[in-house]
Structure formats: structure tokens, C-alpha cells
Amino acid sequence: MSEKAEIKTKIRDVVEGQREELIRLSLNIHDNPELGLQEVKAQKWLCDYLLQNKLQVERGVGGLATAFRAIYGEGRPRIALLAEYDALPQMGHGCGHNVIAAAAAGAGVASKIVVDDYGGSVVVLGSPAEEAFGGKIDMIGAGVFEDIDAVMMVHPDTQNVVAVSALACVSLDVKFWGKAAHAAASPEEGINALEALLLAFNAINSLRQHIRKDSRIHGIITEGGMVPNVVPAYSSARFMLRATDIDYLDTLRNKVLACFEGASLSSGARLQYGWGEKVYAPMKSNYSLACLFGNNLRLLGREIDDSSVKLNFGSTDMGNVSQIVPSIHPEVCIAPPEVSLHTPEFALAAASEEGHEGLLDAAKAMAMTVADILTQPEILKRIKQDFADEKQFAK
Ligand SMILES: [Zn+2]
Ligand SMILES: [Zn+2]
């Protein structure tokens, strides 16, 4: 057996040796769902596990109390494995982040033998609040990724893929200020803030016919009046705009804003608006890194459709990471195709046998990819060259 094959066998053995602990970690997080920035239990369990396994743990990084960094080794290259562990409101782990967290922790521990033999270092980064606040964007701002050479995380899903797309995304909060009046006795005195919002919704619905088909605009009314016999003096809404690149996202911003401005003009209600501070960037899946990971997943017996990148119309803060460091965001299958993410059914899958096998395979494949990089210096050169050339998987 070659040295490289041998170390990969050892990695698989290490993860198998941690099987029960990793599953317990995953189930503990699953059974105690915590929303973004409140993930104190998940952070504690993950940090305790990593500390017990001799990684150097720092809690609260990048200005986020529930983030953490666990390092093994000191040298470069330094490979980061990202853990997410936030849950969804009312649905627990309907996005399966318990699997992501346990997989990253397991991969960190299994990578130690590679660091011991070949140098370099591995860091498990706990990144809170993926769903709602984009915690990785804060961590980028705080310089957490500055000394990192490559980043991996694995998301559970309904298929095995080495690369997914993710759209750039920005949110928009709008308010219309009108004038209250008796809706029956003196409607002519009123300025209807709800009607202003409805006009804007209709304008946006018309606009939707004439934007790129891979863009998305969606919104909800958060306030639309108190009682029907009073002309609503105030209304508010929250929108999200998504596009495949930041340039077109800016084009969409102008078009959508014009819909609100037009509604303000025709209704007489004053418009106030604010763009979300955090702009999610599209995902760039590093070509060489994705291929390595795919090969390792295949060695574990998983069938992968790697002919194309999976089109995903969601957005993730991992996109922002992928803009500054070579990154991948592959997926392991833990549920049948008819189950969709962000559902109670997917939450069940995240605690099922398939969920456990997904987490163990994700941990093994990530650590085996760490082994590829740390044992062969020319591989990292290739990964960095792909990043410089914008060579993305299936593009
Ligand atoms: Zn999600
Ligand atoms: Zn997710």
C-alpha cells in the first residue's frame, strides 16, 4: 500500500473509532436546537470534544461569542474545516447543521495524524448564525480567514455532490408612511400606506417577467394596518433580492427600488428604506479542491454525480468565504430526493442512520482531502492557481 493510501486508511479508522462520540455530539446538538448567535450548548459540546482530543481551543472569535477556533499544529499550509450549528425557528435542525458540526469536529480530530507526520496545521472553525445573520461575514471582517490556505465544509442534502452554486443576496426593509383617516366616513382625508405597498408588490410582480431567470425577488408584508375601518397610516415589508453575481444584484437593487419609489409617488405615502448591511456573495467552488474531495467520497463508496454543479437558488455566507480563500461546499446525501431542506422531514433525516453515515463519511472525506493537501505540496499550488484563475467546478 502506498504511503498516501495508508494514511487514508488510518483516517478512516480514526473516524470509525470516534463513531459513537461523533453521533452523540450530532444528536445532542440536534435535540437541543439553538438559533443563530445563541448556540451556547453546541459551542460547549464541540469545544469540549476538540479539547479532549488535544486541539487548542479558543471560544468567541471574530467578535461572535458563540464562534470558536480549534487548532492542531502550527505550520502552513493551514486547512480550515467549518462547523455550522445554528437551527431554524420552530423547526429545529431542518437544515441539518448538527451533521455539519459533528463532521467538521470529526475531520479535525482525524486530520491530526496527517499533521503529526507531514506538518502544516488544521483548524476547526465554529461559525455561528449561518441561517439568519451571516456569521462568517463577521469572521471575515475580523480577519479570521487571513492565515488559512483552503476551506472545506460539508452540508447534508438529498444527493452527493462536490459543488453547489449559491446566489448573491441582499435584504431590503421598506416602510411607507401615510395618513390615518376613518375608512368609511372620510377616506378622502387618508393616505393609504398599505395600498402603497400593494402597488409596489404589483410593480415587482411585473418586473419579474423581465429579469434574468436565475434571479429571485421575494418579500413579505410585516405590517399592513391595524383594523379595516382605519386607513393604514403605516406599512412595512421585508424583501430579499438574489442574483448569480454582485453586478446583477446591483442592477436588481435599482429596479426594485424604482418599484417602491413609483408606489410612493402614486400613493402619496412617504417611502423609507434600508438595505441589509450584509451582502451574501455567490459561491465559488474551487475546481481542484472539489475534485479531490469527490475522489475521496468515491473511495468511501458513495456514488457522485460530478458531471455538473448542483444549482442551488439559496444563499450562504460560505459564498463570502469562497471569494477570499479557495473553498468547497459539497453535499452528502442523507435523505431521499423528495425531502426538501428546511422542513421537519429533513430535521428527522439529520438524526437518522443516514444522517449519521453522512456525518461520518463527510468527516472521513474532509480529513482524507486534508491528507491529499498536506502530503503533496504541489496540490496546494494547483488549488491556489485555480483560485487565481477563477477556475470553478463545472464552469
Ligand atoms: Zn438552511
Ligand atoms: Zn444549511
mmCIF file of C-alpha atoms in Angstrom, residues 3-362:
data_model
loop_
_atom_site.group_PDB
_atom_site.id
_atom_site.type_symbol
_atom_site.label_atom_id
_atom_site.label_comp_id
_atom_site.label_asym_id
_atom_site.label_seq_id
_atom_site.Cartn_x
_atom_site.Cartn_y
_atom_site.Cartn_z
ATOM 1 C CA GLU A 3 2.033 5.861 1.988
ATOM 2 C CA LYS A 4 -0.838 8.048 0.851
ATOM 3 C CA ALA A 5 -3.294 5.143 0.724
ATOM 4 C CA GLU A 6 -2.109 4.021 4.117
ATOM 5 C CA ILE A 7 -2.726 7.361 5.783
ATOM 6 C CA LYS A 8 -6.221 7.457 4.310
ATOM 7 C CA THR A 9 -6.950 4.025 5.772
ATOM 8 C CA LYS A 10 -5.736 5.281 9.134
ATOM 9 C CA ILE A 11 -8.003 8.327 8.868
ATOM 10 C CA ARG A 12 -10.983 6.083 8.225
ATOM 11 C CA ASP A 13 -10.058 4.021 11.278
ATOM 12 C CA VAL A 14 -9.740 7.104 13.471
ATOM 13 C CA VAL A 15 -13.205 8.335 12.443
ATOM 14 C CA GLU A 16 -14.677 4.873 12.976
ATOM 15 C CA GLY A 17 -13.082 4.867 16.429
ATOM 16 C CA GLN A 18 -14.924 8.135 17.149
ATOM 17 C CA ARG A 19 -18.208 6.868 15.690
ATOM 18 C CA GLU A 20 -20.191 6.789 18.918
ATOM 19 C CA GLU A 21 -18.891 10.085 20.207
ATOM 20 C CA LEU A 22 -19.498 11.904 16.940
ATOM 21 C CA ILE A 23 -23.040 10.571 16.681
ATOM 22 C CA ARG A 24 -23.694 11.582 20.280
ATOM 23 C CA LEU A 25 -22.340 15.072 19.510
ATOM 24 C CA SER A 26 -24.590 15.342 16.464
ATOM 25 C CA LEU A 27 -27.671 14.119 18.351
ATOM 26 C CA ASN A 28 -27.035 16.399 21.323
ATOM 27 C CA ILE A 29 -26.928 19.421 19.026
ATOM 28 C CA HIS A 30 -29.939 18.097 17.115
ATOM 29 C CA ASP A 31 -32.015 17.576 20.243
ATOM 30 C CA ASN A 32 -31.155 20.993 21.671
ATOM 31 C CA PRO A 33 -31.716 23.330 18.713
ATOM 32 C CA GLU A 34 -30.400 26.846 19.236
ATOM 33 C CA LEU A 35 -30.982 29.846 16.992
ATOM 34 C CA GLY A 36 -28.161 31.874 15.460
ATOM 35 C CA LEU A 37 -25.878 33.661 17.974
ATOM 36 C CA GLN A 38 -27.462 31.684 20.826
ATOM 37 C CA GLU A 39 -25.609 28.413 20.162
ATOM 38 C CA VAL A 40 -24.034 28.147 23.619
ATOM 39 C CA LYS A 41 -24.637 24.435 24.166
ATOM 40 C CA ALA A 42 -23.459 23.435 20.695
ATOM 41 C CA GLN A 43 -20.338 25.558 21.137
ATOM 42 C CA LYS A 44 -19.632 23.978 24.527
ATOM 43 C CA TRP A 45 -20.059 20.390 23.334
ATOM 44 C CA LEU A 46 -17.962 20.933 20.212
ATOM 45 C CA CYS A 47 -15.191 22.767 22.086
ATOM 46 C CA ASP A 48 -15.141 20.164 24.871
ATOM 47 C CA TYR A 49 -14.811 17.369 22.315
ATOM 48 C CA LEU A 50 -11.998 19.128 20.448
ATOM 49 C CA LEU A 51 -10.194 19.999 23.670
ATOM 50 C CA GLN A 52 -10.380 16.387 24.872
ATOM 51 C CA ASN A 53 -8.756 15.432 21.592
ATOM 52 C CA LYS A 54 -5.862 17.839 22.140
ATOM 53 C CA LEU A 55 -6.770 20.660 19.801
ATOM 54 C CA GLN A 56 -6.052 24.157 21.078
ATOM 55 C CA VAL A 57 -9.442 25.769 21.592
ATOM 56 C CA GLU A 58 -10.367 29.453 21.644
ATOM 57 C CA ARG A 59 -14.007 30.364 22.298
ATOM 58 C CA GLY A 60 -15.546 33.548 20.947
ATOM 59 C CA VAL A 61 -13.673 34.648 17.835
ATOM 60 C CA GLY A 62 -14.408 37.302 15.211
ATOM 61 C CA GLY A 63 -16.493 39.255 17.700
ATOM 62 C CA LEU A 64 -19.042 36.426 17.944
ATOM 63 C CA ALA A 65 -19.472 34.878 21.400
ATOM 64 C CA THR A 66 -20.660 31.531 20.022
ATOM 65 C CA ALA A 67 -17.901 31.182 17.398
ATOM 66 C CA PHE A 68 -14.755 29.191 18.141
ATOM 67 C CA ARG A 69 -11.406 28.195 16.713
ATOM 68 C CA ALA A 70 -9.701 24.864 17.452
ATOM 69 C CA ILE A 71 -6.190 24.435 16.065
ATOM 70 C CA TYR A 72 -3.850 21.476 15.778
ATOM 71 C CA GLY A 73 -0.334 22.147 14.563
ATOM 72 C CA GLU A 74 1.376 25.444 13.909
ATOM 73 C CA GLY A 75 2.708 25.452 10.398
ATOM 74 C CA ARG A 76 1.386 26.078 6.940
ATOM 75 C CA PRO A 77 -0.446 25.035 4.927
ATOM 76 C CA ARG A 78 -3.330 25.617 7.299
ATOM 77 C CA ILE A 79 -6.603 24.000 6.286
ATOM 78 C CA ALA A 80 -9.896 25.099 7.848
ATOM 79 C CA LEU A 81 -12.894 22.852 8.407
ATOM 80 C CA LEU A 82 -16.050 24.819 9.023
ATOM 81 C CA ALA A 83 -18.732 23.877 11.501
ATOM 82 C CA GLU A 84 -22.209 25.413 11.422
ATOM 83 C CA TYR A 85 -24.574 24.622 14.300
ATOM 84 C CA ASP A 86 -27.487 27.054 14.261
ATOM 85 C CA ALA A 87 -31.065 25.827 13.985
ATOM 86 C CA LEU A 88 -34.214 27.237 12.390
ATOM 87 C CA PRO A 89 -37.141 28.786 14.270
ATOM 88 C CA GLN A 90 -39.885 26.239 15.040
ATOM 89 C CA MET A 91 -38.190 23.529 13.021
ATOM 90 C CA GLY A 92 -35.071 22.613 14.931
ATOM 91 C CA HIS A 93 -32.334 21.256 12.704
ATOM 92 C CA GLY A 94 -34.347 21.314 9.477
ATOM 93 C CA CYS A 95 -31.127 22.317 7.708
ATOM 94 C CA GLY A 96 -29.072 19.553 9.347
ATOM 95 C CA HIS A 97 -26.360 21.795 10.774
ATOM 96 C CA ASN A 98 -25.804 19.260 13.565
ATOM 97 C CA VAL A 99 -24.358 16.981 10.869
ATOM 98 C CA ILE A 100 -22.103 19.771 9.552
ATOM 99 C CA ALA A 101 -20.796 20.482 13.056
ATOM 100 C CA ALA A 102 -20.043 16.888 14.031
ATOM 101 C CA ALA A 103 -18.458 16.191 10.626
ATOM 102 C CA ALA A 104 -16.089 19.162 10.946
ATOM 103 C CA ALA A 105 -15.131 18.176 14.503
ATOM 104 C CA GLY A 106 -14.514 14.566 13.465
ATOM 105 C CA ALA A 107 -12.471 15.653 10.459
ATOM 106 C CA GLY A 108 -10.375 17.942 12.663
ATOM 107 C CA VAL A 109 -9.535 15.098 15.043
ATOM 108 C CA ALA A 110 -8.848 12.621 12.217
ATOM 109 C CA SER A 111 -6.524 15.118 10.491
ATOM 110 C CA LYS A 112 -4.163 15.177 13.473
ATOM 111 C CA ILE A 113 -2.260 12.104 12.265
ATOM 112 C CA VAL A 114 -1.542 13.871 8.972
ATOM 113 C CA VAL A 115 -0.282 16.992 10.753
ATOM 114 C CA ASP A 116 1.900 14.831 13.037
ATOM 115 C CA ASP A 117 3.562 13.117 10.076
ATOM 116 C CA TYR A 118 3.722 15.870 7.472
ATOM 117 C CA GLY A 119 3.460 19.233 9.266
ATOM 118 C CA GLY A 120 1.061 22.021 8.425
ATOM 119 C CA SER A 121 -1.981 22.609 10.603
ATOM 120 C CA VAL A 122 -5.683 22.089 10.704
ATOM 121 C CA VAL A 123 -8.269 24.403 12.240
ATOM 122 C CA VAL A 124 -11.898 23.679 13.033
ATOM 123 C CA LEU A 125 -13.766 26.977 12.842
ATOM 124 C CA GLY A 126 -17.115 27.222 14.545
ATOM 125 C CA SER A 127 -19.176 29.688 12.535
ATOM 126 C CA PRO A 128 -22.467 30.656 14.154
ATOM 127 C CA ALA A 129 -25.676 32.030 12.695
ATOM 128 C CA GLU A 130 -25.459 30.892 9.079
ATOM 129 C CA GLU A 131 -29.228 31.000 8.611
ATOM 130 C CA ALA A 132 -30.077 34.470 9.774
ATOM 131 C CA PHE A 133 -27.092 36.707 10.354
ATOM 132 C CA GLY A 134 -24.246 35.529 8.159
ATOM 133 C CA GLY A 135 -21.762 34.937 10.989
ATOM 134 C CA LYS A 136 -18.955 34.111 8.560
ATOM 135 C CA ILE A 137 -19.164 37.646 7.175
ATOM 136 C CA ASP A 138 -18.282 38.993 10.643
ATOM 137 C CA MET A 139 -15.485 36.447 10.940
ATOM 138 C CA ILE A 140 -14.081 37.535 7.565
ATOM 139 C CA GLY A 141 -14.214 41.170 8.706
ATOM 140 C CA ALA A 142 -12.297 40.250 11.858
ATOM 141 C CA GLY A 143 -9.526 38.589 9.826
ATOM 142 C CA VAL A 144 -10.249 35.019 10.972
ATOM 143 C CA PHE A 145 -9.570 33.635 7.477
ATOM 144 C CA GLU A 146 -6.372 35.587 6.839
ATOM 145 C CA ASP A 147 -3.949 32.768 7.659
ATOM 146 C CA ILE A 148 -5.986 29.996 6.025
ATOM 147 C CA ASP A 149 -4.938 28.274 2.780
ATOM 148 C CA ALA A 150 -8.109 26.311 1.971
ATOM 149 C CA VAL A 151 -11.542 25.844 3.493
ATOM 150 C CA MET A 152 -13.955 22.906 3.470
ATOM 151 C CA MET A 153 -17.374 22.259 4.885
ATOM 152 C CA VAL A 154 -19.922 19.600 4.018
ATOM 153 C CA HIS A 155 -23.673 20.198 4.063
ATOM 154 C CA PRO A 156 -26.172 17.332 4.263
ATOM 155 C CA ASP A 157 -28.702 17.153 1.428
ATOM 156 C CA THR A 158 -30.576 14.683 -0.768
ATOM 157 C CA GLN A 159 -27.685 13.853 -3.103
ATOM 158 C CA ASN A 160 -23.908 13.525 -3.118
ATOM 159 C CA VAL A 161 -22.372 16.452 -4.998
ATOM 160 C CA VAL A 162 -18.971 18.080 -4.905
ATOM 161 C CA ALA A 163 -20.103 21.608 -5.697
ATOM 162 C CA VAL A 164 -23.232 23.696 -5.301
ATOM 163 C CA SER A 165 -23.997 27.154 -6.544
ATOM 164 C CA ALA A 166 -25.300 29.832 -4.208
ATOM 165 C CA LEU A 167 -26.694 33.196 -5.176
ATOM 166 C CA ALA A 168 -25.568 36.627 -4.076
ATOM 167 C CA CYS A 169 -28.239 38.039 -1.783
ATOM 168 C CA VAL A 170 -29.205 41.289 -0.099
ATOM 169 C CA SER A 171 -32.224 42.151 2.035
ATOM 170 C CA LEU A 172 -34.319 45.304 1.868
ATOM 171 C CA ASP A 173 -36.563 46.758 4.573
ATOM 172 C CA VAL A 174 -39.184 49.260 3.474
ATOM 173 C CA LYS A 175 -41.665 51.449 5.323
ATOM 174 C CA PHE A 176 -44.468 53.583 3.926
ATOM 175 C CA TRP A 177 -45.790 56.488 5.941
ATOM 176 C CA GLY A 178 -49.321 57.609 5.037
ATOM 177 C CA LYS A 179 -52.123 59.333 6.928
ATOM 178 C CA ALA A 180 -54.856 57.737 9.036
ATOM 179 C CA ALA A 181 -58.495 58.567 8.462
ATOM 180 C CA HIS A 182 -61.903 56.989 9.006
ATOM 181 C CA ALA A 183 -62.045 54.474 6.180
ATOM 182 C CA ALA A 184 -65.800 54.991 5.597
ATOM 183 C CA ALA A 185 -66.592 58.474 6.902
ATOM 184 C CA SER A 186 -63.643 60.417 5.459
ATOM 185 C CA PRO A 187 -61.490 58.211 3.208
ATOM 186 C CA GLU A 188 -60.583 61.252 1.110
ATOM 187 C CA GLU A 189 -58.579 62.539 4.081
ATOM 188 C CA GLY A 190 -56.386 59.446 4.263
ATOM 189 C CA ILE A 191 -53.146 58.338 2.595
ATOM 190 C CA ASN A 192 -53.133 54.556 2.459
ATOM 191 C CA ALA A 193 -49.743 53.104 3.352
ATOM 192 C CA LEU A 194 -50.943 49.537 2.730
ATOM 193 C CA GLU A 195 -52.078 50.384 -0.806
ATOM 194 C CA ALA A 196 -48.635 51.861 -1.451
ATOM 195 C CA LEU A 197 -47.114 48.529 -0.503
ATOM 196 C CA LEU A 198 -49.581 46.608 -2.683
ATOM 197 C CA LEU A 199 -48.736 48.866 -5.644
ATOM 198 C CA ALA A 200 -45.064 48.094 -5.085
ATOM 199 C CA PHE A 201 -45.761 44.346 -4.888
ATOM 200 C CA ASN A 202 -47.625 44.529 -8.199
ATOM 201 C CA ALA A 203 -44.849 46.520 -9.840
ATOM 202 C CA ILE A 204 -42.314 43.929 -8.651
ATOM 203 C CA ASN A 205 -44.520 41.122 -9.976
ATOM 204 C CA SER A 206 -44.440 42.817 -13.382
ATOM 205 C CA LEU A 207 -40.716 43.357 -13.150
ATOM 206 C CA ARG A 208 -40.181 39.640 -12.522
ATOM 207 C CA GLN A 209 -41.021 38.876 -16.173
ATOM 208 C CA HIS A 210 -38.036 40.900 -17.310
ATOM 209 C CA ILE A 211 -35.174 39.905 -15.097
ATOM 210 C CA ARG A 212 -32.645 37.100 -15.542
ATOM 211 C CA LYS A 213 -34.252 33.749 -14.901
ATOM 212 C CA ASP A 214 -31.710 32.800 -12.250
ATOM 213 C CA SER A 215 -32.551 35.877 -10.161
ATOM 214 C CA ARG A 216 -35.012 35.901 -7.285
ATOM 215 C CA ILE A 217 -37.096 38.606 -5.605
ATOM 216 C CA HIS A 218 -39.331 37.710 -2.675
ATOM 217 C CA GLY A 219 -40.976 39.648 0.102
ATOM 218 C CA ILE A 220 -43.493 39.671 2.913
ATOM 219 C CA ILE A 221 -45.644 42.370 4.479
ATOM 220 C CA THR A 222 -44.636 42.741 8.110
ATOM 221 C CA GLU A 223 -47.238 45.410 8.947
ATOM 222 C CA GLY A 224 -50.265 46.392 6.932
ATOM 223 C CA GLY A 225 -52.666 48.274 9.184
ATOM 224 C CA MET A 226 -54.465 47.618 12.447
ATOM 225 C CA VAL A 227 -58.187 47.498 11.671
ATOM 226 C CA PRO A 228 -60.108 47.696 8.397
ATOM 227 C CA ASN A 229 -62.084 50.823 9.314
ATOM 228 C CA VAL A 230 -58.960 52.956 9.646
ATOM 229 C CA VAL A 231 -56.931 53.904 6.572
ATOM 230 C CA PRO A 232 -53.498 52.374 7.332
ATOM 231 C CA ALA A 233 -51.081 55.175 8.145
ATOM 232 C CA TYR A 234 -48.097 52.857 8.220
ATOM 233 C CA SER A 235 -46.959 49.711 6.460
ATOM 234 C CA SER A 236 -43.724 47.784 6.275
ATOM 235 C CA ALA A 237 -42.240 44.913 4.314
ATOM 236 C CA ARG A 238 -39.057 42.890 4.086
ATOM 237 C CA PHE A 239 -37.655 41.737 0.770
ATOM 238 C CA MET A 240 -34.754 39.613 -0.398
ATOM 239 C CA LEU A 241 -33.058 40.006 -3.769
ATOM 240 C CA ARG A 242 -30.795 37.330 -5.231
ATOM 241 C CA ALA A 243 -28.638 37.058 -8.346
ATOM 242 C CA THR A 244 -25.767 34.976 -9.672
ATOM 243 C CA ASP A 245 -23.315 37.847 -9.372
ATOM 244 C CA ILE A 246 -22.887 41.046 -7.401
ATOM 245 C CA ASP A 247 -23.126 43.255 -10.516
ATOM 246 C CA TYR A 248 -26.539 41.957 -11.456
ATOM 247 C CA LEU A 249 -27.601 42.146 -7.817
ATOM 248 C CA ASP A 250 -26.869 45.892 -8.037
ATOM 249 C CA THR A 251 -28.964 46.129 -11.206
ATOM 250 C CA LEU A 252 -31.818 44.410 -9.361
ATOM 251 C CA ARG A 253 -31.462 46.811 -6.439
ATOM 252 C CA ASN A 254 -32.117 49.764 -8.735
ATOM 253 C CA LYS A 255 -35.067 48.112 -10.463
ATOM 254 C CA VAL A 256 -36.748 47.029 -7.227
ATOM 255 C CA LEU A 257 -36.188 50.369 -5.556
ATOM 256 C CA ALA A 258 -37.858 52.059 -8.528
ATOM 257 C CA CYS A 259 -40.974 49.955 -7.857
ATOM 258 C CA PHE A 260 -41.182 51.331 -4.317
ATOM 259 C CA GLU A 261 -40.442 54.892 -5.423
ATOM 260 C CA GLY A 262 -43.151 54.681 -8.078
ATOM 261 C CA ALA A 263 -45.633 53.394 -5.492
ATOM 262 C CA SER A 264 -44.688 56.249 -3.174
ATOM 263 C CA LEU A 265 -45.260 58.816 -5.907
ATOM 264 C CA SER A 266 -48.638 57.462 -6.963
ATOM 265 C CA SER A 267 -49.995 56.847 -3.459
ATOM 266 C CA GLY A 268 -48.579 59.890 -1.723
ATOM 267 C CA ALA A 269 -47.153 57.703 1.068
ATOM 268 C CA ARG A 270 -43.616 58.578 2.064
ATOM 269 C CA LEU A 271 -41.051 55.858 1.471
ATOM 270 C CA GLN A 272 -38.271 54.974 3.888
ATOM 271 C CA TYR A 273 -35.950 52.080 3.128
ATOM 272 C CA GLY A 274 -32.747 50.394 4.233
ATOM 273 C CA TRP A 275 -30.595 47.749 2.575
ATOM 274 C CA GLY A 276 -29.275 44.920 4.721
ATOM 275 C CA GLU A 277 -25.707 45.543 5.820
ATOM 276 C CA LYS A 278 -24.606 42.026 4.954
ATOM 277 C CA VAL A 279 -24.454 41.128 1.299
ATOM 278 C CA TYR A 280 -24.098 37.401 0.662
ATOM 279 C CA ALA A 281 -21.649 36.645 -2.133
ATOM 280 C CA PRO A 282 -22.108 33.833 -4.673
ATOM 281 C CA MET A 283 -20.327 30.515 -4.060
ATOM 282 C CA LYS A 284 -17.069 29.830 -5.919
ATOM 283 C CA SER A 285 -16.283 26.098 -5.726
ATOM 284 C CA ASN A 286 -12.549 25.602 -6.198
ATOM 285 C CA TYR A 287 -12.011 23.152 -9.051
ATOM 286 C CA SER A 288 -9.061 21.112 -7.760
ATOM 287 C CA LEU A 289 -10.319 21.033 -4.191
ATOM 288 C CA ALA A 290 -13.748 19.828 -5.361
ATOM 289 C CA CYS A 291 -12.153 17.073 -7.471
ATOM 290 C CA LEU A 292 -10.031 15.851 -4.553
ATOM 291 C CA PHE A 293 -12.995 15.772 -2.227
ATOM 292 C CA GLY A 294 -15.096 13.968 -4.854
ATOM 293 C CA ASN A 295 -12.429 11.276 -5.275
ATOM 294 C CA ASN A 296 -12.303 10.719 -1.536
ATOM 295 C CA LEU A 297 -16.072 10.483 -1.242
ATOM 296 C CA ARG A 298 -15.982 7.917 -4.030
ATOM 297 C CA LEU A 299 -13.305 5.927 -2.178
ATOM 298 C CA LEU A 300 -15.829 5.719 0.659
ATOM 299 C CA GLY A 301 -18.294 4.057 -1.676
ATOM 300 C CA ARG A 302 -20.601 6.981 -2.377
ATOM 301 C CA GLU A 303 -21.837 7.486 -5.895
ATOM 302 C CA ILE A 304 -21.485 11.060 -7.035
ATOM 303 C CA ASP A 305 -22.914 12.868 -9.966
ATOM 304 C CA ASP A 306 -19.955 15.124 -10.593
ATOM 305 C CA SER A 307 -20.879 15.953 -14.153
ATOM 306 C CA SER A 308 -22.277 19.274 -13.093
ATOM 307 C CA VAL A 309 -22.601 21.693 -10.247
ATOM 308 C CA LYS A 310 -25.888 21.489 -8.381
ATOM 309 C CA LEU A 311 -27.901 24.628 -8.949
ATOM 310 C CA ASN A 312 -28.980 25.943 -5.623
ATOM 311 C CA PHE A 313 -31.051 29.096 -5.535
ATOM 312 C CA GLY A 314 -30.381 29.749 -1.887
ATOM 313 C CA SER A 315 -27.548 31.827 -0.476
ATOM 314 C CA THR A 316 -24.940 31.190 2.171
ATOM 315 C CA ASP A 317 -22.226 33.112 3.981
ATOM 316 C CA MET A 318 -19.869 30.358 2.783
ATOM 317 C CA GLY A 319 -20.091 32.216 -0.560
ATOM 318 C CA ASN A 320 -18.295 35.163 1.058
ATOM 319 C CA VAL A 321 -15.566 32.867 2.386
ATOM 320 C CA SER A 322 -15.155 31.340 -1.081
ATOM 321 C CA GLN A 323 -14.436 34.788 -2.528
ATOM 322 C CA ILE A 324 -11.323 35.235 -0.387
ATOM 323 C CA VAL A 325 -9.961 31.684 0.214
ATOM 324 C CA PRO A 326 -10.094 28.552 -2.002
ATOM 325 C CA SER A 327 -13.210 26.769 -0.740
ATOM 326 C CA ILE A 328 -15.690 23.988 -1.303
ATOM 327 C CA HIS A 329 -19.219 23.408 -0.024
ATOM 328 C CA PRO A 330 -20.063 19.862 -1.170
ATOM 329 C CA GLU A 331 -23.052 17.850 -0.028
ATOM 330 C CA VAL A 332 -23.617 14.346 1.285
ATOM 331 C CA CYS A 333 -26.889 12.543 0.792
ATOM 332 C CA ILE A 334 -28.847 11.779 3.962
ATOM 333 C CA ALA A 335 -32.444 11.790 2.681
ATOM 334 C CA PRO A 336 -34.444 10.768 -0.405
ATOM 335 C CA PRO A 337 -34.876 13.360 -3.178
ATOM 336 C CA GLU A 338 -38.490 14.188 -2.312
ATOM 337 C CA VAL A 339 -37.462 15.610 1.066
ATOM 338 C CA SER A 340 -36.514 19.254 0.943
ATOM 339 C CA LEU A 341 -34.261 21.227 3.242
ATOM 340 C CA HIS A 342 -35.835 23.490 5.870
ATOM 341 C CA THR A 343 -38.621 21.015 6.618
ATOM 342 C CA PRO A 344 -39.455 18.872 9.677
ATOM 343 C CA GLU A 345 -38.793 15.813 7.474
ATOM 344 C CA PHE A 346 -35.230 16.923 6.846
ATOM 345 C CA ALA A 347 -34.788 17.540 10.578
ATOM 346 C CA LEU A 348 -35.709 13.866 11.131
ATOM 347 C CA ALA A 349 -33.199 12.795 8.463
ATOM 348 C CA ALA A 350 -30.475 14.777 10.257
ATOM 349 C CA ALA A 351 -30.900 12.473 13.271
ATOM 350 C CA SER A 352 -31.380 9.235 11.305
ATOM 351 C CA GLU A 353 -28.992 6.389 10.479
ATOM 352 C CA GLU A 354 -28.471 8.010 7.061
ATOM 353 C CA GLY A 355 -27.671 11.274 8.835
ATOM 354 C CA HIS A 356 -25.069 9.524 10.993
ATOM 355 C CA GLU A 357 -23.475 7.794 8.000
ATOM 356 C CA GLY A 358 -23.442 11.148 6.162
ATOM 357 C CA LEU A 359 -21.629 12.809 9.020
ATOM 358 C CA LEU A 360 -19.042 10.026 9.288
ATOM 359 C CA ASP A 361 -18.387 9.989 5.533
ATOM 360 C CA ALA A 362 -18.168 13.781 5.461
#
